[in-house]
Amino acid sequence: MTRSEQLFAKAQQSIPGGVNSPVRAFKGVGGDPLFVSKADGAYLYDADDKAYIDYVGSWGPMILGHNNPIIREAVHKAVDNGLSYGAPTENEIVMAELVKKLVPSMEKVRMVNSGTEATMTAIRLARGYTKKNKLLKFEGCYHGHADSLLVKAGSGMLTLGEPSSPGVPEDVAKHTLTATFNDLDSVKALFQEFGDDIACIIVEPVAGNMNCIPPVDGFLEGLRAICDEYQAVLIFDEVMTGFRVSLGGAQAHYNICPDLTTLGKVIGGGMPVGAFGGKAEIMACIAPEGPVYQAGTLSGNPIAMAAGIAALTELSTNQESIYQDITAKAEKLVTGFKAQADKAGVALTTNQVGGMFGFFFSTDEKITGYKQATQCNMEQFQKFYHLMLEEGVYLAPSAYEAGFTSTAHSDEDINNTIAAAGRAFAKL
Ligand code: PMP
């Protein structure tokens, strides 16, 4: 028995399912999860001290690699001044100004503690601002676990929400409309029927929770136009894409200006943090300036702010080299995977935007939607996943998650990963 296996058995006695967030339990790939003892640069180390080249990067934020010395030192310094005050600090202004500068659509910004808090509040704000009730999301997009967002499409393509988790009342779910990602007609149809009462569209501008699916040409532009027509708020959930697909996020990459943006773990350099922000006129509705309530005892936590300021400063100071680097590595990785799969006669297709990538065991040439993503060969993915683990490569333990490159991945890491993938494909 490995130490990870022992720990997982023990964890299940005191933690539901042995984990503090479900995807970590390896349900998507089978087998026991790795328990991590430390991480450094491009590498994760499990409880048995085996090293893995890591493409999860704490689910996105480790753009500069794990345990980056600049961020670590900023945290060490901040810790000396106490862990939390629950009162304003100058660093919160520095952080807000940095976010505003790098994501100009965020004219005002509020810090929270997670992506879930950011999206939950952005939706409340959109409802408060527009005085409308419904929200529109896309099947396969994940925006955290607030009640109104845990809704999937029922039967048929266009449908009123049905809760996808027990504990979400139907009365709440009925205000959530679900459309098809990359299909503007599905959005238009819902607006034609419910447009007077739709407060907002929330979208992952590059979907990262159904593998990696970029928007097709015109999709984000179309959402912008529909929101303008119906005076609905356009929310880009950039928890995953912010500072990842480019310094200014997906909105800069695709040149679309949302009304509100949500950000998450990336802006804390890995510390638990999130933020929402946008048009000053809308943000003015948030308490204490306006009547829409939102609060957080630990929001703007000084340690998280120190880590975030260090991370964002580094990303912006060296933006050209950093974004070229993580993009080139992601490109090389997916091109290499594809070539190796072709050689082994395995049907594979890939997607990639900036330092974010995905691969699908599919004969489809391009994957642009949820349905296609769910029709991929799951058995092959699971087998491939465990072969890669044996090879010392840690990929996201689910076929529905994107992968991430960092500046810490060396050319050798990328080459070794491609070679490992080649051996794995040959065994499928
Ligand atoms: N939005 C998106 C796009 C996400 O990927 C996630 C989590 N991966 C969230 C929101 C929720 O963030 P958190 O887990 O920090 O609550």
CSV table of C-alpha atoms and ligand atoms in Angstrom, one decimal:
chain,number,residue,atom,x,y,z
A,1,MET,CA,0.0,0.0,0.0
A,2,THR,CA,1.3,3.4,-0.9
A,3,ARG,CA,1.3,6.2,1.7
A,4,SER,CA,-1.3,8.0,-0.4
A,5,GLU,CA,-3.6,5.0,-0.2
A,6,GLN,CA,-3.1,4.7,3.5
A,7,LEU,CA,-3.9,8.4,4.0
A,8,PHE,CA,-6.9,8.2,1.7
A,9,ALA,CA,-8.3,5.3,3.8
A,10,LYS,CA,-7.7,7.3,7.0
A,11,ALA,CA,-9.1,10.6,5.5
A,12,GLN,CA,-12.4,8.9,4.7
A,13,GLN,CA,-13.0,8.3,8.4
A,14,SER,CA,-13.1,12.0,9.3
A,15,ILE,CA,-13.6,13.9,6.0
A,16,PRO,CA,-16.6,13.2,3.7
A,17,GLY,CA,-15.2,11.2,0.8
A,18,GLY,CA,-11.8,11.8,2.2
A,19,VAL,CA,-11.4,15.1,0.4
A,20,ASN,CA,-12.3,18.8,0.9
A,21,SER,CA,-13.4,19.3,-2.7
A,22,PRO,CA,-15.0,16.5,-4.7
A,23,VAL,CA,-12.9,16.5,-7.9
A,24,ARG,CA,-9.8,15.7,-5.8
A,25,ALA,CA,-11.3,12.2,-5.0
A,26,PHE,CA,-10.3,10.9,-8.5
A,27,LYS,CA,-13.9,9.8,-9.1
A,28,GLY,CA,-13.4,10.9,-12.7
A,29,VAL,CA,-10.5,8.6,-13.3
A,30,GLY,CA,-10.9,5.8,-10.7
A,31,GLY,CA,-8.4,4.7,-8.2
A,32,ASP,CA,-7.1,6.6,-5.1
A,33,PRO,CA,-6.0,10.2,-5.2
A,34,LEU,CA,-2.4,11.3,-4.6
A,35,PHE,CA,-1.8,12.9,-1.3
A,36,VAL,CA,0.6,15.8,-1.9
A,37,SER,CA,3.4,16.5,0.5
A,38,LYS,CA,4.9,19.5,-1.3
A,39,ALA,CA,5.3,21.3,-4.6
A,40,ASP,CA,8.1,23.3,-6.2
A,41,GLY,CA,8.4,24.8,-9.6
A,42,ALA,CA,6.8,22.5,-12.1
A,43,TYR,CA,6.7,19.6,-9.7
A,44,LEU,CA,4.3,18.0,-7.2
A,45,TYR,CA,5.6,15.5,-4.7
A,46,ASP,CA,3.3,12.8,-3.3
A,47,ALA,CA,3.3,11.4,0.2
A,48,ASP,CA,5.8,8.8,-0.9
A,49,ASP,CA,8.0,11.5,-2.2
A,50,LYS,CA,7.5,10.6,-5.9
A,51,ALA,CA,7.8,13.6,-8.2
A,52,TYR,CA,5.3,14.5,-10.9
A,53,ILE,CA,5.4,17.1,-13.6
A,54,ASP,CA,2.3,19.0,-12.7
A,55,TYR,CA,-0.2,20.4,-15.3
A,56,VAL,CA,-2.9,21.2,-12.7
A,57,GLY,CA,-1.1,24.1,-11.0
A,58,SER,CA,-3.5,24.2,-8.1
A,59,TRP,CA,-6.3,24.4,-10.8
A,60,GLY,CA,-4.8,27.4,-12.5
A,61,PRO,CA,-3.1,29.9,-10.3
A,62,MET,CA,0.5,28.6,-10.5
A,63,ILE,CA,1.3,30.5,-13.6
A,64,LEU,CA,4.8,31.2,-12.2
A,65,GLY,CA,5.2,27.7,-10.9
A,66,HIS,CA,4.8,26.3,-7.4
A,67,ASN,CA,6.4,27.9,-4.4
A,68,ASN,CA,7.6,30.8,-6.5
A,69,PRO,CA,10.3,32.6,-4.4
A,70,ILE,CA,8.9,36.1,-5.2
A,71,ILE,CA,5.4,35.2,-3.9
A,72,ARG,CA,6.8,33.1,-1.0
A,73,GLU,CA,8.9,36.0,0.2
A,74,ALA,CA,6.0,38.4,0.0
A,75,VAL,CA,4.0,36.0,2.1
A,76,HIS,CA,6.8,35.6,4.7
A,77,LYS,CA,7.1,39.3,5.0
A,78,ALA,CA,3.4,39.8,5.4
A,79,VAL,CA,3.0,37.1,8.1
A,80,ASP,CA,5.4,39.0,10.4
A,81,ASN,CA,2.7,41.8,10.6
A,82,GLY,CA,-0.2,39.6,11.7
A,83,LEU,CA,-2.6,37.3,9.9
A,84,SER,CA,-5.8,39.3,9.7
A,85,TYR,CA,-7.3,42.6,10.9
A,86,GLY,CA,-10.8,42.8,9.5
A,87,ALA,CA,-10.0,46.5,8.9
A,88,PRO,CA,-8.9,48.3,5.7
A,89,THR,CA,-5.3,48.2,4.7
A,90,GLU,CA,-3.3,50.1,2.1
A,91,ASN,CA,-2.4,46.9,0.2
A,92,GLU,CA,-6.1,46.4,-0.6
A,93,ILE,CA,-5.9,49.7,-2.6
A,94,VAL,CA,-2.7,48.5,-4.3
A,95,MET,CA,-4.4,45.2,-5.2
A,96,ALA,CA,-7.5,46.9,-6.5
A,97,GLU,CA,-5.4,49.4,-8.6
A,98,LEU,CA,-3.4,46.5,-10.0
A,99,VAL,CA,-6.5,44.6,-11.0
A,100,LYS,CA,-8.1,47.7,-12.6
A,101,LYS,CA,-4.9,48.5,-14.5
A,102,LEU,CA,-4.6,45.0,-15.9
A,103,VAL,CA,-8.3,44.4,-16.5
A,104,PRO,CA,-9.6,47.9,-17.4
A,105,SER,CA,-13.3,46.8,-17.6
A,106,MET,CA,-13.1,46.4,-13.9
A,107,GLU,CA,-13.5,50.0,-13.0
A,108,LYS,CA,-14.2,49.1,-9.4
A,109,VAL,CA,-13.3,45.8,-7.7
A,110,ARG,CA,-14.2,44.0,-4.5
A,111,MET,CA,-12.1,41.2,-3.0
A,112,VAL,CA,-13.7,38.0,-1.7
A,113,ASN,CA,-12.4,34.7,-0.6
A,114,SER,CA,-13.2,32.3,-3.4
A,115,GLY,CA,-14.5,32.1,-7.0
A,116,THR,CA,-17.8,30.9,-5.7
A,117,GLU,CA,-18.3,34.0,-3.6
A,118,ALA,CA,-17.3,36.2,-6.6
A,119,THR,CA,-19.8,34.6,-9.0
A,120,MET,CA,-22.6,34.4,-6.4
A,121,THR,CA,-22.2,38.1,-5.6
A,122,ALA,CA,-21.9,39.2,-9.2
A,123,ILE,CA,-25.2,37.5,-9.9
A,124,ARG,CA,-26.9,39.1,-6.9
A,125,LEU,CA,-25.5,42.4,-8.0
A,126,ALA,CA,-26.8,42.0,-11.6
A,127,ARG,CA,-30.2,41.1,-10.2
A,128,GLY,CA,-30.2,44.1,-7.9
A,129,TYR,CA,-29.0,46.5,-10.6
A,130,THR,CA,-31.4,45.3,-13.3
A,131,LYS,CA,-34.3,44.5,-10.9
A,132,LYS,CA,-34.8,41.3,-12.9
A,133,ASN,CA,-34.8,37.7,-11.6
A,134,LYS,CA,-33.4,35.2,-14.1
A,135,LEU,CA,-29.9,34.3,-15.0
A,136,LEU,CA,-28.6,32.6,-18.0
A,137,LYS,CA,-25.8,30.1,-17.9
A,138,PHE,CA,-24.4,27.5,-20.2
A,139,GLU,CA,-24.5,23.7,-19.9
A,140,GLY,CA,-21.1,22.5,-18.9
A,141,CYS,CA,-19.9,25.8,-17.5
A,142,TYR,CA,-19.1,25.8,-13.8
A,143,HIS,CA,-19.3,28.9,-11.7
A,144,GLY,CA,-18.9,27.6,-8.2
A,145,HIS,CA,-21.5,26.0,-6.0
A,146,ALA,CA,-24.0,28.8,-5.2
A,147,ASP,CA,-27.5,27.4,-5.3
A,148,SER,CA,-28.6,29.2,-8.4
A,149,LEU,CA,-25.6,28.0,-10.3
A,150,LEU,CA,-25.9,24.3,-9.5
A,151,VAL,CA,-28.4,23.8,-12.3
A,152,LYS,CA,-28.0,21.8,-15.4
A,153,ALA,CA,-30.2,21.6,-18.5
A,154,GLY,CA,-33.1,19.2,-18.2
A,155,SER,CA,-34.3,17.3,-21.2
A,156,GLY,CA,-34.2,19.2,-24.5
A,157,MET,CA,-31.8,22.0,-25.4
A,158,LEU,CA,-33.6,25.0,-24.0
A,159,THR,CA,-35.2,24.4,-20.7
A,160,LEU,CA,-36.0,26.0,-17.4
A,161,GLY,CA,-33.6,25.0,-14.7
A,162,GLU,CA,-33.8,21.9,-12.7
A,163,PRO,CA,-31.5,21.6,-9.7
A,164,SER,CA,-28.6,19.3,-10.3
A,165,SER,CA,-27.9,18.9,-6.6
A,166,PRO,CA,-30.3,17.9,-3.8
A,167,GLY,CA,-30.6,20.9,-1.4
A,168,VAL,CA,-31.3,23.4,-4.2
A,169,PRO,CA,-35.0,24.3,-4.1
A,170,GLU,CA,-36.8,24.2,-7.4
A,171,ASP,CA,-38.0,27.7,-6.6
A,172,VAL,CA,-34.4,28.9,-6.8
A,173,ALA,CA,-33.5,26.7,-9.8
A,174,LYS,CA,-36.4,27.9,-11.8
A,175,HIS,CA,-34.7,31.3,-12.2
A,176,THR,CA,-31.7,29.7,-13.9
A,177,LEU,CA,-31.9,29.3,-17.6
A,178,THR,CA,-29.4,27.0,-19.4
A,179,ALA,CA,-28.3,27.5,-22.9
A,180,THR,CA,-25.8,25.7,-25.2
A,181,PHE,CA,-22.2,27.0,-25.2
A,182,ASN,CA,-21.1,28.3,-28.6
A,183,ASP,CA,-24.7,28.3,-29.8
A,184,LEU,CA,-26.1,31.9,-30.0
A,185,ASP,CA,-29.5,30.6,-31.3
A,186,SER,CA,-30.1,28.8,-28.0
A,187,VAL,CA,-29.4,32.1,-26.2
A,188,LYS,CA,-31.6,34.2,-28.5
A,189,ALA,CA,-34.5,31.7,-28.0
A,190,LEU,CA,-34.4,32.1,-24.3
A,191,PHE,CA,-34.2,35.8,-24.5
A,192,GLN,CA,-37.2,35.9,-26.8
A,193,GLU,CA,-39.2,34.0,-24.2
A,194,PHE,CA,-37.9,35.4,-21.0
A,195,GLY,CA,-35.8,38.5,-22.0
A,196,ASP,CA,-37.8,41.0,-19.9
A,197,ASP,CA,-36.8,39.1,-16.7
A,198,ILE,CA,-33.2,38.0,-17.5
A,199,ALA,CA,-30.8,39.9,-15.3
A,200,CYS,CA,-27.5,38.5,-16.7
A,201,ILE,CA,-25.6,36.1,-18.8
A,202,ILE,CA,-22.7,34.4,-16.9
A,203,VAL,CA,-20.2,32.6,-19.1
A,204,GLU,CA,-16.7,31.2,-18.9
A,205,PRO,CA,-15.3,33.0,-22.0
A,206,VAL,CA,-13.1,29.9,-22.6
A,207,ALA,CA,-14.9,27.0,-21.0
A,208,GLY,CA,-12.5,25.2,-18.6
A,209,ASN,CA,-14.9,23.0,-16.8
A,210,MET,CA,-15.9,20.7,-19.7
A,211,ASN,CA,-12.2,20.2,-20.7
A,212,CYS,CA,-11.0,23.3,-22.6
A,213,ILE,CA,-13.4,24.7,-25.2
A,214,PRO,CA,-12.7,28.1,-26.7
A,215,PRO,CA,-15.5,30.3,-28.0
A,216,VAL,CA,-16.3,30.0,-31.7
A,217,ASP,CA,-16.0,33.2,-33.8
A,218,GLY,CA,-18.8,35.6,-33.0
A,219,PHE,CA,-20.1,33.8,-29.9
A,220,LEU,CA,-18.8,36.3,-27.2
A,221,GLU,CA,-19.6,39.2,-29.5
A,222,GLY,CA,-23.1,37.8,-29.9
A,223,LEU,CA,-23.6,37.6,-26.1
A,224,ARG,CA,-22.5,41.2,-25.8
A,225,ALA,CA,-25.0,42.3,-28.4
A,226,ILE,CA,-27.9,40.3,-26.8
A,227,CYS,CA,-27.1,41.8,-23.4
A,228,ASP,CA,-27.1,45.3,-24.9
A,229,GLU,CA,-30.4,44.7,-26.7
A,230,TYR,CA,-32.1,43.4,-23.6
A,231,GLN,CA,-30.3,45.5,-21.0
A,232,ALA,CA,-28.9,42.4,-19.3
A,233,VAL,CA,-25.6,42.3,-17.5
A,234,LEU,CA,-22.8,40.4,-19.2
A,235,ILE,CA,-20.6,38.6,-16.7
A,236,PHE,CA,-17.4,37.0,-17.7
A,237,ASP,CA,-16.4,34.4,-15.2
A,238,GLU,CA,-12.6,34.6,-15.6
A,239,VAL,CA,-11.8,32.6,-12.5
A,240,MET,CA,-9.9,30.2,-14.8
A,241,THR,CA,-9.0,32.4,-17.7
A,242,GLY,CA,-8.1,35.6,-15.9
A,243,PHE,CA,-4.3,36.3,-16.1
A,244,ARG,CA,-4.1,32.9,-17.8
A,245,VAL,CA,-5.1,33.1,-21.4
A,246,SER,CA,-3.5,36.6,-21.5
A,247,LEU,CA,-2.5,39.2,-18.9
A,248,GLY,CA,-5.9,40.9,-19.4
A,249,GLY,CA,-7.7,37.5,-19.4
A,250,ALA,CA,-10.1,36.3,-22.1
A,251,GLN,CA,-11.7,39.7,-22.5
A,252,ALA,CA,-8.4,41.1,-23.7
A,253,HIS,CA,-7.6,38.1,-25.8
A,254,TYR,CA,-11.0,38.3,-27.6
A,255,ASN,CA,-11.4,42.0,-27.2
A,256,ILE,CA,-14.9,41.9,-25.7
A,257,CYS,CA,-15.8,44.1,-22.8
A,258,PRO,CA,-18.1,42.5,-20.2
A,259,ASP,CA,-20.1,44.5,-17.6
A,260,LEU,CA,-18.8,42.4,-14.7
A,261,THR,CA,-15.9,40.1,-14.3
A,262,THR,CA,-15.2,37.5,-11.6
A,263,LEU,CA,-11.7,36.4,-10.7
A,264,GLY,CA,-10.5,33.7,-8.4
A,265,LYS,CA,-7.5,31.9,-7.1
A,266,VAL,CA,-5.2,33.2,-9.8
A,267,ILE,CA,-5.1,36.7,-8.3
A,268,GLY,CA,-3.9,35.4,-4.9
A,269,GLY,CA,-0.9,33.6,-6.4
A,270,GLY,CA,-2.5,30.4,-4.9
A,271,MET,CA,-3.9,31.9,-1.7
A,272,PRO,CA,-7.7,31.5,-1.2
A,273,VAL,CA,-9.0,34.7,-2.8
A,274,GLY,CA,-11.4,35.9,-5.4
A,275,ALA,CA,-12.8,39.2,-6.7
A,276,PHE,CA,-15.6,40.7,-8.7
A,277,GLY,CA,-15.7,44.0,-10.4
A,278,GLY,CA,-16.9,46.0,-13.4
A,279,LYS,CA,-18.7,49.1,-14.5
A,280,ALA,CA,-18.6,51.7,-11.8
A,281,GLU,CA,-22.3,52.4,-12.2
A,282,ILE,CA,-23.1,48.7,-11.4
A,283,MET,CA,-20.5,48.4,-8.7
A,284,ALA,CA,-22.0,51.4,-7.0
A,285,CYS,CA,-25.0,49.2,-6.1
A,286,ILE,CA,-22.9,47.1,-3.7
A,287,ALA,CA,-23.0,47.8,0.1
A,288,PRO,CA,-22.0,50.1,1.7
A,289,GLU,CA,-22.2,52.4,-1.3
A,290,GLY,CA,-25.5,50.8,-2.5
A,291,PRO,CA,-28.2,48.5,-1.2
A,292,VAL,CA,-27.0,45.1,-2.6
A,293,TYR,CA,-25.5,43.3,0.4
A,294,GLN,CA,-22.1,41.5,0.3
A,295,ALA,CA,-19.5,41.1,3.0
A,296,GLY,CA,-16.6,39.0,4.2
A,297,THR,CA,-14.7,39.0,7.5
A,298,LEU,CA,-11.5,37.8,5.9
A,299,SER,CA,-11.9,39.6,2.6
A,300,GLY,CA,-8.8,41.5,1.5
A,301,ASN,CA,-6.8,39.3,3.9
A,302,PRO,CA,-3.3,40.9,4.3
A,303,ILE,CA,-1.5,37.6,3.5
A,304,ALA,CA,-3.6,37.0,0.4
A,305,MET,CA,-3.1,40.6,-0.7
A,306,ALA,CA,0.6,40.3,-0.3
A,307,ALA,CA,0.7,37.1,-2.4
A,308,GLY,CA,-1.6,38.5,-5.0
A,309,ILE,CA,0.3,41.8,-5.4
A,310,ALA,CA,3.6,39.9,-5.8
A,311,ALA,CA,2.1,37.6,-8.4
A,312,LEU,CA,0.3,40.2,-10.4
A,313,THR,CA,3.2,42.6,-10.3
A,314,GLU,CA,5.5,39.9,-11.6
A,315,LEU,CA,3.0,38.9,-14.3
A,316,SER,CA,2.6,42.5,-15.5
A,317,THR,CA,6.3,43.4,-15.3
A,318,ASN,CA,7.4,40.5,-17.4
A,319,GLN,CA,4.2,40.0,-19.3
A,320,GLU,CA,5.6,39.6,-22.8
A,321,SER,CA,8.0,36.8,-21.9
A,322,ILE,CA,5.7,35.1,-19.5
A,323,TYR,CA,2.7,34.9,-21.8
A,324,GLN,CA,4.8,33.9,-24.8
A,325,ASP,CA,6.4,31.3,-22.7
A,326,ILE,CA,3.3,29.6,-21.3
A,327,THR,CA,1.5,29.8,-24.6
A,328,ALA,CA,4.4,28.3,-26.5
A,329,LYS,CA,4.7,25.5,-24.0
A,330,ALA,CA,1.0,24.7,-24.1
A,331,GLU,CA,1.1,24.7,-28.0
A,332,LYS,CA,4.1,22.4,-28.0
A,333,LEU,CA,2.5,20.1,-25.5
A,334,VAL,CA,-0.8,19.6,-27.5
A,335,THR,CA,1.0,19.4,-30.8
A,336,GLY,CA,3.3,16.8,-29.3
A,337,PHE,CA,0.3,14.8,-27.8
A,338,LYS,CA,-1.5,14.9,-31.2
A,339,ALA,CA,1.6,13.7,-33.1
A,340,GLN,CA,2.2,10.9,-30.6
A,341,ALA,CA,-1.5,9.8,-30.7
A,342,ASP,CA,-1.4,9.8,-34.5
A,343,LYS,CA,1.6,7.6,-34.4
A,344,ALA,CA,-0.1,5.2,-32.1
A,345,GLY,CA,-3.3,5.2,-34.1
A,346,VAL,CA,-5.3,6.8,-31.3
A,347,ALA,CA,-8.0,9.3,-32.2
A,348,LEU,CA,-7.2,12.5,-30.4
A,349,THR,CA,-8.1,16.2,-30.8
A,350,THR,CA,-6.8,19.1,-28.8
A,351,ASN,CA,-7.7,22.7,-27.9
A,352,GLN,CA,-5.5,25.4,-26.5
A,353,VAL,CA,-5.7,29.1,-25.7
A,354,GLY,CA,-2.7,30.8,-24.1
A,355,GLY,CA,-1.4,28.7,-21.2
A,356,MET,CA,-4.6,26.6,-21.0
A,357,PHE,CA,-5.1,23.4,-22.9
A,358,GLY,CA,-7.3,20.3,-23.3
A,359,PHE,CA,-7.2,17.0,-25.2
A,360,PHE,CA,-10.1,14.8,-26.1
A,361,PHE,CA,-10.2,11.1,-27.1
A,362,SER,CA,-12.4,11.8,-30.1
A,363,THR,CA,-12.6,11.4,-33.8
A,364,ASP,CA,-14.3,14.8,-34.1
A,365,GLU,CA,-12.0,17.3,-35.7
A,366,LYS,CA,-12.7,20.2,-33.3
A,367,ILE,CA,-14.6,20.0,-30.0
A,368,THR,CA,-16.7,23.2,-29.6
A,369,GLY,CA,-19.5,22.1,-27.3
A,370,TYR,CA,-20.6,20.3,-24.2
A,371,LYS,CA,-22.3,17.4,-26.0
A,372,GLN,CA,-19.2,16.6,-28.0
A,373,ALA,CA,-17.1,16.8,-24.9
A,374,THR,CA,-19.3,14.3,-23.1
A,375,GLN,CA,-19.2,11.9,-26.0
A,376,CYS,CA,-15.5,11.3,-25.9
A,377,ASN,CA,-13.9,8.0,-25.1
A,378,MET,CA,-13.9,8.0,-21.3
A,379,GLU,CA,-12.3,4.6,-21.0
A,380,GLN,CA,-9.3,5.6,-23.0
A,381,PHE,CA,-9.0,8.8,-21.0
A,382,GLN,CA,-9.0,7.0,-17.7
A,383,LYS,CA,-6.5,4.4,-18.9
A,384,PHE,CA,-4.2,7.2,-20.3
A,385,TYR,CA,-4.6,9.1,-17.1
A,386,HIS,CA,-3.2,6.3,-14.9
A,387,LEU,CA,-0.4,5.5,-17.4
A,388,MET,CA,0.7,9.1,-17.3
A,389,LEU,CA,0.6,9.0,-13.5
A,390,GLU,CA,2.9,6.0,-13.6
A,391,GLU,CA,5.1,8.0,-15.9
A,392,GLY,CA,5.3,10.8,-13.3
A,393,VAL,CA,2.9,13.2,-15.0
A,394,TYR,CA,0.1,14.7,-13.0
A,395,LEU,CA,-2.9,15.8,-15.2
A,396,ALA,CA,-6.3,17.0,-14.0
A,397,PRO,CA,-8.1,13.9,-12.7
A,398,SER,CA,-11.1,14.4,-14.8
A,399,ALA,CA,-11.8,14.5,-18.6
A,400,TYR,CA,-13.8,17.7,-18.0
A,401,GLU,CA,-11.0,19.9,-16.7
A,402,ALA,CA,-8.5,22.0,-18.6
A,403,GLY,CA,-4.7,21.7,-18.2
A,404,PHE,CA,-2.3,24.5,-17.5
A,405,THR,CA,1.3,25.3,-18.2
A,406,SER,CA,3.6,27.5,-16.1
A,407,THR,CA,6.8,29.4,-16.6
A,408,ALA,CA,8.4,26.7,-14.4
A,409,HIS,CA,7.9,23.9,-16.9
A,410,SER,CA,11.3,23.5,-18.7
A,411,ASP,CA,11.6,22.4,-22.3
A,412,GLU,CA,12.9,19.1,-20.9
A,413,ASP,CA,9.7,18.7,-18.8
A,414,ILE,CA,7.6,19.3,-21.9
A,415,ASN,CA,9.6,16.9,-24.0
A,416,ASN,CA,9.5,14.2,-21.3
A,417,THR,CA,5.7,14.7,-21.0
A,418,ILE,CA,5.3,14.2,-24.8
A,419,ALA,CA,7.5,11.1,-24.8
A,420,ALA,CA,5.6,9.7,-21.8
A,421,ALA,CA,2.3,10.4,-23.7
A,422,GLY,CA,3.7,8.5,-26.7
A,423,ARG,CA,4.4,5.4,-24.5
A,424,ALA,CA,1.0,5.7,-22.9
A,425,PHE,CA,-0.9,6.1,-26.3
A,426,ALA,CA,0.9,3.0,-27.5
A,427,LYS,CA,-0.5,1.0,-24.6
A,428,LEU,CA,-4.2,2.0,-25.2
B,1,PMP,N1,-15.7,29.8,-11.8
B,1,PMP,C1,-14.9,29.0,-12.5
B,1,PMP,C2,-14.8,29.3,-14.0
B,1,PMP,C3,-14.2,28.0,-11.9
B,1,PMP,O1,-13.4,27.2,-12.6
B,1,PMP,C4,-14.3,27.8,-10.5
B,1,PMP,C5,-13.6,26.7,-9.8
B,1,PMP,N2,-12.7,26.0,-10.5
B,1,PMP,C6,-15.2,28.6,-9.8
B,1,PMP,C7,-15.9,29.6,-10.4
B,1,PMP,C8,-15.4,28.5,-8.3
B,1,PMP,O2,-14.2,28.9,-7.6
B,1,PMP,P1,-13.9,28.4,-6.1
B,1,PMP,O3,-13.7,26.9,-6.2
B,1,PMP,O4,-12.7,29.2,-5.7
B,1,PMP,O5,-15.1,28.7,-5.3
